[in-house]
Coordinates of C-alpha atoms in Angstrom, one line a residue:
M17 CA -8.6 -45.8 -15.9
M18 CA -9.2 -44.4 -12.4
R19 CA -9.1 -40.9 -13.9
N20 CA -11.9 -41.8 -16.3
L21 CA -14.1 -43.2 -13.4
V22 CA -13.7 -40.0 -11.4
L23 CA -14.5 -37.8 -14.4
K24 CA -17.7 -39.9 -15.1
R25 CA -18.7 -39.6 -11.4
F26 CA -18.2 -35.9 -11.5
L27 CA -20.2 -35.4 -14.6
H28 CA -23.0 -37.4 -13.2
S29 CA -23.2 -35.5 -10.1
S30 CA -23.2 -32.2 -12.0
T31 CA -25.9 -33.4 -14.1
S32 CA -28.1 -34.4 -11.2
L33 CA -27.4 -31.1 -9.5
A34 CA -28.7 -29.2 -12.4
R35 CA -31.8 -31.3 -12.7
S36 CA -32.6 -30.8 -9.0
S37 CA -32.1 -27.1 -9.4
S38 CA -34.3 -26.8 -12.4
S39 CA -37.0 -28.7 -10.8
S40 CA -36.9 -26.5 -7.6
T41 CA -37.0 -23.3 -9.5
S42 CA -40.1 -24.6 -11.7
N43 CA -42.1 -25.5 -8.6
P44 CA -42.7 -22.6 -6.1
F45 CA -44.2 -24.9 -3.5
L46 CA -41.1 -26.9 -2.7
P47 CA -39.5 -26.4 0.7
S48 CA -36.3 -25.0 -0.8
S49 CA -38.0 -22.3 -2.7
R50 CA -40.0 -21.4 0.7
C51 CA -36.7 -21.0 2.6
N52 CA -35.4 -18.5 -0.1
A53 CA -38.4 -16.4 0.1
V54 CA -38.0 -13.2 2.3
S55 CA -40.7 -10.7 3.1
A56 CA -40.1 -7.2 1.9
P57 CA -40.1 -5.6 5.4
L58 CA -37.6 -8.2 6.6
A59 CA -35.3 -7.6 3.5
E60 CA -35.5 -3.8 4.3
E61 CA -34.5 -4.5 7.8
K62 CA -31.5 -6.5 6.9
A63 CA -30.4 -4.0 4.4
E64 CA -30.2 -1.3 7.1
T65 CA -27.8 -3.3 9.1
V66 CA -25.2 -3.6 6.3
V67 CA -22.0 -1.7 7.5
F68 CA -19.8 -0.3 4.5
P69 CA -16.1 0.6 4.9
R70 CA -15.3 4.1 6.1
V71 CA -14.7 6.6 3.4
G72 CA -13.7 10.2 3.3
P73 CA -10.6 12.4 4.1
G74 CA -8.1 10.3 6.0
F75 CA -9.5 6.9 5.0
S76 CA -7.6 5.0 2.3
H77 CA -7.4 1.2 2.3
G78 CA -4.7 1.3 -0.3
L79 CA -2.6 3.8 1.7
N80 CA -3.2 1.8 4.9
W81 CA -1.9 -1.3 3.4
A82 CA 1.1 0.5 2.1
L83 CA 1.9 2.0 5.5
A84 CA 1.3 -1.5 7.2
R85 CA 4.1 -2.9 4.8
K86 CA 6.4 -0.3 6.4
G87 CA 5.5 -1.3 10.0
I88 CA 2.9 1.5 10.5
I89 CA -0.5 0.4 11.6
V90 CA -3.0 3.3 11.2
K91 CA -4.9 3.8 14.4
D92 CA -7.6 6.2 13.1
K93 CA -6.6 8.4 10.0
A94 CA -3.9 8.8 7.5
F95 CA -3.7 12.0 5.5
Q96 CA -1.7 12.0 2.3
N97 CA -0.2 14.8 0.3
L98 CA -2.0 17.7 2.0
N99 CA -1.3 21.2 0.7
Y100 CA -0.1 24.1 2.7
S101 CA -3.6 25.3 3.7
E102 CA -4.7 21.9 4.8
L103 CA -1.7 21.2 6.8
Q104 CA -2.3 24.6 8.6
K105 CA -5.9 23.4 9.4
R106 CA -4.5 20.3 10.9
G107 CA -2.2 22.3 13.2
A108 CA 1.0 22.7 11.1
T109 CA 3.2 25.6 12.0
I110 CA 6.5 26.8 10.6
A111 CA 9.1 25.4 13.2
E112 CA 12.3 27.3 14.2
S113 CA 15.2 26.3 12.2
L114 CA 18.0 24.0 13.8
S115 CA 21.5 23.0 12.8
G116 CA 24.3 21.0 13.9
L117 CA 22.4 17.9 14.8
H118 CA 24.5 14.8 14.5
V119 CA 23.7 12.5 11.4
Y120 CA 24.2 8.7 12.0
V121 CA 24.5 6.8 8.8
R122 CA 25.2 3.0 8.1
G123 CA 25.3 1.3 4.8
S124 CA 27.6 0.1 1.9
F125 CA 27.7 3.5 0.3
V126 CA 29.5 5.1 3.2
G127 CA 33.2 4.7 3.4
G128 CA 34.9 3.6 6.6
S129 CA 33.1 2.1 9.7
S130 CA 29.4 2.7 10.3
E131 CA 28.4 5.1 13.0
I132 CA 25.3 3.0 13.9
S133 CA 25.1 -0.8 13.9
K134 CA 22.4 -2.8 12.0
A135 CA 21.0 -4.1 15.3
E136 CA 20.8 -0.5 16.7
F137 CA 19.0 0.8 13.8
S138 CA 16.5 -2.0 13.7
K139 CA 15.8 -1.5 17.3
L140 CA 15.3 2.2 16.8
L141 CA 13.1 1.7 13.8
K142 CA 10.8 -0.6 15.7
Q143 CA 10.4 1.9 18.5
V144 CA 9.6 4.7 16.0
T145 CA 7.0 2.7 14.0
S146 CA 5.3 1.6 17.2
H147 CA 5.2 5.3 18.2
I148 CA 3.7 6.5 15.0
S149 CA 1.2 3.5 15.1
S150 CA 0.0 4.9 18.5
I151 CA -0.9 8.4 17.1
S152 CA -4.4 8.9 16.0
D153 CA -3.5 11.0 12.8
V154 CA -0.6 10.0 10.5
F155 CA 0.6 12.4 7.8
V156 CA 2.0 11.0 4.5
H157 CA 3.9 13.1 1.9
D158 CA 5.3 11.8 -1.3
G159 CA 8.2 13.7 -3.0
V160 CA 11.3 13.1 -5.2
I161 CA 15.0 13.9 -5.2
G162 CA 16.0 15.3 -8.6
S163 CA 13.6 15.5 -11.6
S164 CA 14.7 13.1 -14.3
P165 CA 12.1 10.4 -14.6
K166 CA 14.7 7.7 -15.0
C167 CA 17.3 8.8 -12.7
D168 CA 15.5 10.3 -9.6
A169 CA 14.9 8.8 -6.2
K170 CA 11.3 8.8 -5.0
V171 CA 10.7 9.5 -1.2
R172 CA 7.7 8.8 1.2
V173 CA 7.6 10.7 4.5
I174 CA 5.5 9.2 7.2
S175 CA 5.1 11.4 10.2
D176 CA 3.3 12.0 13.5
S177 CA 3.2 15.7 12.9
P178 CA 1.9 18.0 10.1
A179 CA 4.5 20.6 10.9
A180 CA 7.3 18.0 10.0
V181 CA 5.4 17.2 6.7
L182 CA 5.2 20.9 5.9
S183 CA 8.9 21.3 6.5
L184 CA 9.9 18.5 4.3
S185 CA 7.6 19.4 1.5
N186 CA 9.7 22.4 1.0
V187 CA 12.8 20.3 0.5
L188 CA 11.6 17.5 -1.9
W189 CA 10.3 18.1 -5.4
K190 CA 6.8 17.3 -6.2
T191 CA 5.9 14.0 -7.7
P192 CA 2.8 12.7 -9.5
T193 CA 0.1 10.8 -7.4
R194 CA 1.0 7.1 -6.9
A195 CA 4.5 7.5 -8.3
V196 CA 6.0 6.3 -4.9
S197 CA 3.6 3.4 -4.8
H198 CA 4.8 2.3 -8.3
D199 CA 8.4 2.8 -7.7
S200 CA 10.6 -0.2 -7.3
C201 CA 12.9 1.1 -4.5
P202 CA 11.5 4.3 -2.9
L203 CA 13.2 5.9 0.2
T204 CA 11.1 6.0 3.5
V205 CA 11.4 8.8 6.0
Y206 CA 10.0 8.1 9.5
V207 CA 9.4 11.3 11.6
A208 CA 8.6 10.8 15.3
T209 CA 8.4 14.3 16.8
S210 CA 6.6 13.4 20.0
I211 CA 8.5 10.3 20.9
S212 CA 10.2 9.9 24.2
A213 CA 13.6 11.7 24.4
G214 CA 14.9 8.4 25.8
V215 CA 14.8 6.8 22.4
G216 CA 18.3 8.2 21.9
D217 CA 19.7 5.6 24.3
T218 CA 19.0 3.1 21.6
I219 CA 22.0 4.3 19.7
G220 CA 24.0 5.5 22.8
L221 CA 23.2 9.2 22.6
G222 CA 22.1 9.7 26.1
S223 CA 21.5 13.3 27.0
Q224 CA 22.8 14.5 23.7
G225 CA 19.8 13.3 21.9
T226 CA 17.4 15.6 23.9
R227 CA 16.9 18.0 20.9
G228 CA 16.5 15.2 18.4
F229 CA 18.8 13.1 16.0
I230 CA 19.0 11.8 12.5
A231 CA 19.7 8.2 11.7
A232 CA 19.9 6.7 8.2
D233 CA 20.4 3.1 6.9
I234 CA 21.3 3.0 3.3
E235 CA 20.8 -0.7 2.9
R236 CA 17.2 -0.3 4.2
S237 CA 16.6 2.9 2.3
S238 CA 15.4 4.4 5.4
L239 CA 15.8 7.5 7.4
V240 CA 14.7 8.3 11.0
L241 CA 14.0 11.8 12.4
C242 CA 13.4 12.1 16.1
G243 CA 12.4 15.0 18.1
K244 CA 13.0 18.3 16.5
A245 CA 15.4 16.9 13.9
F246 CA 13.0 17.7 11.1
S247 CA 13.9 21.4 11.6
D248 CA 17.6 20.7 10.7
T249 CA 17.2 21.0 6.9
N250 CA 21.0 20.8 6.1
G251 CA 21.3 17.5 8.2
I252 CA 18.3 16.0 6.4
K253 CA 19.6 16.9 3.0
E254 CA 22.9 15.3 3.8
A255 CA 21.2 12.1 5.0
L256 CA 18.9 12.0 2.0
A257 CA 21.7 12.6 -0.5
A258 CA 23.5 9.5 1.1
L259 CA 20.5 7.4 0.8
A260 CA 19.5 8.4 -2.8
G261 CA 23.1 8.0 -4.1
P262 CA 22.9 4.3 -4.7
V263 CA 19.3 4.5 -6.3
I264 CA 20.5 7.3 -8.7
S265 CA 23.6 5.5 -9.6
A266 CA 21.7 2.2 -10.3
R267 CA 19.3 4.1 -12.6
G268 CA 22.1 5.5 -14.7
G269 CA 22.5 8.9 -13.0
L270 CA 25.7 10.4 -11.7
P271 CA 25.3 12.2 -8.3
L272 CA 27.8 14.9 -7.9
S273 CA 28.6 17.2 -5.0
A274 CA 28.5 20.3 -7.3
R275 CA 26.4 23.5 -7.9
L276 CA 24.6 24.6 -11.0
L277 CA 25.4 28.0 -12.4
V278 CA 23.4 29.5 -15.2
S279 CA 24.8 32.2 -17.4
G280 CA 22.7 33.4 -20.2
D281 CA 21.8 30.1 -22.1
S282 CA 24.8 28.3 -20.8
V283 CA 24.6 25.8 -17.8
I284 CA 27.8 25.2 -15.9
L285 CA 28.8 22.6 -13.4
L286 CA 30.7 24.4 -10.4
F287 CA 33.0 22.6 -8.0
A288 CA 34.4 25.3 -5.6
S289 CA 35.1 26.2 -2.0
E290 CA 32.3 27.9 0.1
K291 CA 34.2 31.3 -0.2
T292 CA 34.1 31.0 -4.0
I293 CA 30.5 30.0 -3.9
Q294 CA 29.5 33.0 -1.9
S295 CA 31.1 35.3 -4.5
C296 CA 28.8 34.0 -7.3
K297 CA 25.7 32.9 -5.3
D298 CA 23.3 35.2 -7.3
S299 CA 24.0 33.2 -10.4
L300 CA 23.5 29.8 -8.8
V301 CA 20.4 27.6 -9.2
S302 CA 20.7 26.5 -5.6
A303 CA 23.2 27.2 -2.9
D304 CA 23.1 23.5 -1.9
A305 CA 25.7 21.1 -3.2
G306 CA 24.2 18.2 -5.0
V307 CA 23.2 17.7 -8.7
I308 CA 22.2 14.6 -10.8
L309 CA 23.9 14.3 -14.1
S310 CA 22.3 12.0 -16.6
S311 CA 21.7 11.7 -20.5
Q312 CA 18.5 13.8 -20.0
G313 CA 20.2 16.7 -18.5
V314 CA 21.2 18.0 -15.1
A315 CA 19.1 18.7 -12.0
P316 CA 19.7 19.9 -8.5
F317 CA 18.8 17.4 -5.6
F318 CA 16.6 19.5 -3.6
Q319 CA 14.2 22.5 -3.9
S320 CA 15.4 26.1 -3.0
G321 CA 14.1 29.5 -2.7
K322 CA 14.9 30.1 -6.4
S323 CA 13.1 27.0 -7.6
S324 CA 10.6 27.4 -10.5
G325 CA 8.2 25.0 -12.2
S326 CA 11.0 23.1 -14.0
N327 CA 14.2 22.0 -12.3
L328 CA 15.7 19.9 -15.2
F329 CA 18.4 21.7 -17.1
K330 CA 20.2 21.0 -20.3
L331 CA 23.6 19.3 -20.2
P332 CA 26.4 21.4 -19.0
A333 CA 28.5 23.4 -21.4
A334 CA 31.5 23.6 -19.1
V335 CA 32.8 22.4 -15.8
I336 CA 34.6 24.8 -13.5
L337 CA 36.9 23.7 -10.6
G338 CA 37.5 26.7 -8.4
S339 CA 39.9 26.9 -5.5
S340 CA 41.0 29.6 -3.1
D341 CA 44.4 30.3 -1.7
S342 CA 44.1 30.6 2.1
C343 CA 47.7 31.4 2.7
K344 CA 48.3 34.8 4.2
R345 CA 51.1 36.8 2.6
T346 CA 53.0 39.3 4.7
K347 CA 54.5 42.3 3.4
S348 CA 58.3 42.6 4.1
H349 CA 59.6 45.8 5.4
P350 CA 63.2 46.9 4.9
S351 CA 65.2 47.2 8.0

C-alpha cells in the first residue's frame, strides 16, 4: 500500500512538472523564459572561454590513464611507439653496449631462494615510478616476446629516455597497436636511466650499482632497469625470458632454452654447447637461446640481426642434442 502511495505521488509530481514546462515555453514573457535568454554577443564571449583538452603528439588520455595504473603520473607528455627517426628527433642515440651487469630476480618461477625480497622490490619500484613521473617527457614502447598470437607475451616499456626505447625496440618483436592494452597479463619494463645511483642501496648494491642494475619480479610481471642497464642486452633478455616463462606456459606454449636451425625446408631444434653453436651459427635463425614451441609452430623469443618479416616457423622436423668432449687426450710416447 505504501509503495502504491509513493508511486501516485511520483506520477502526480511528474505531470505537474510537465504542465509547468509546457506553459513556460508557450509564454515568452514569463520570468523563466527571460532568464534563459542570452544575447548573441554574450553567447560568443562565453564560447570563447571554453577550454578543450590538449590534443596532439604526446597527449593521449587513454595512455595517461593506463600509465597511472602502473604508478606513472605523466607530468607533461607521453610519446608512444615512436619510430627510429622520431626517436632520434627526441634525442635518442645508440648507446655503447654493456655486459655482465647482475640480474636480480624474485618469483615462483625461479628455483631456490630469491635474490631480492618482495619488500626490496616494492621499495625500488616506488622510487623508480616516482622518478619517471618527475620527468617531463615519458617514452612508451609496446612489443612482444615470440610471435604466436595465442602463446606470446606482450611487453610495455615505460622509460625516461628515448635512447632506452630505441635499444629495447631492437629486442622485442613488433605488435599491433593496442595489443598490450587488451592483453590480460602484459609484462611491464620500467627504465630509469637518469635516476640517482644511490637507488642501488635499496637492494644492497652500494657502489656496485653505479653502472646500473637489472631487477625483475616474476609475480608482479615487472622488470626494472636502472642507470645504463638498458645497454646490457644479454642481461635484459635473460630477465625477460624469466618473466615471460609463466605467461607463455599458461597460454599453452612451451618455452625452451634451444636454438632454431633451418636447413632447406626443415626446421630443427638444437640443444648444444656454445662451442657447437659457433660451428653452425650461419644456419641458426638466432644466436640467442630461447624459443617458444606451440601447436602453431615454433618462434624465437627475441629479434636478431637475421630477423625478417615473419618469425613463426613450422613445427620442427627433428631435435638435436649436441655435446662436446672437453677432455684433453695426451699422446703417449714410448720410453
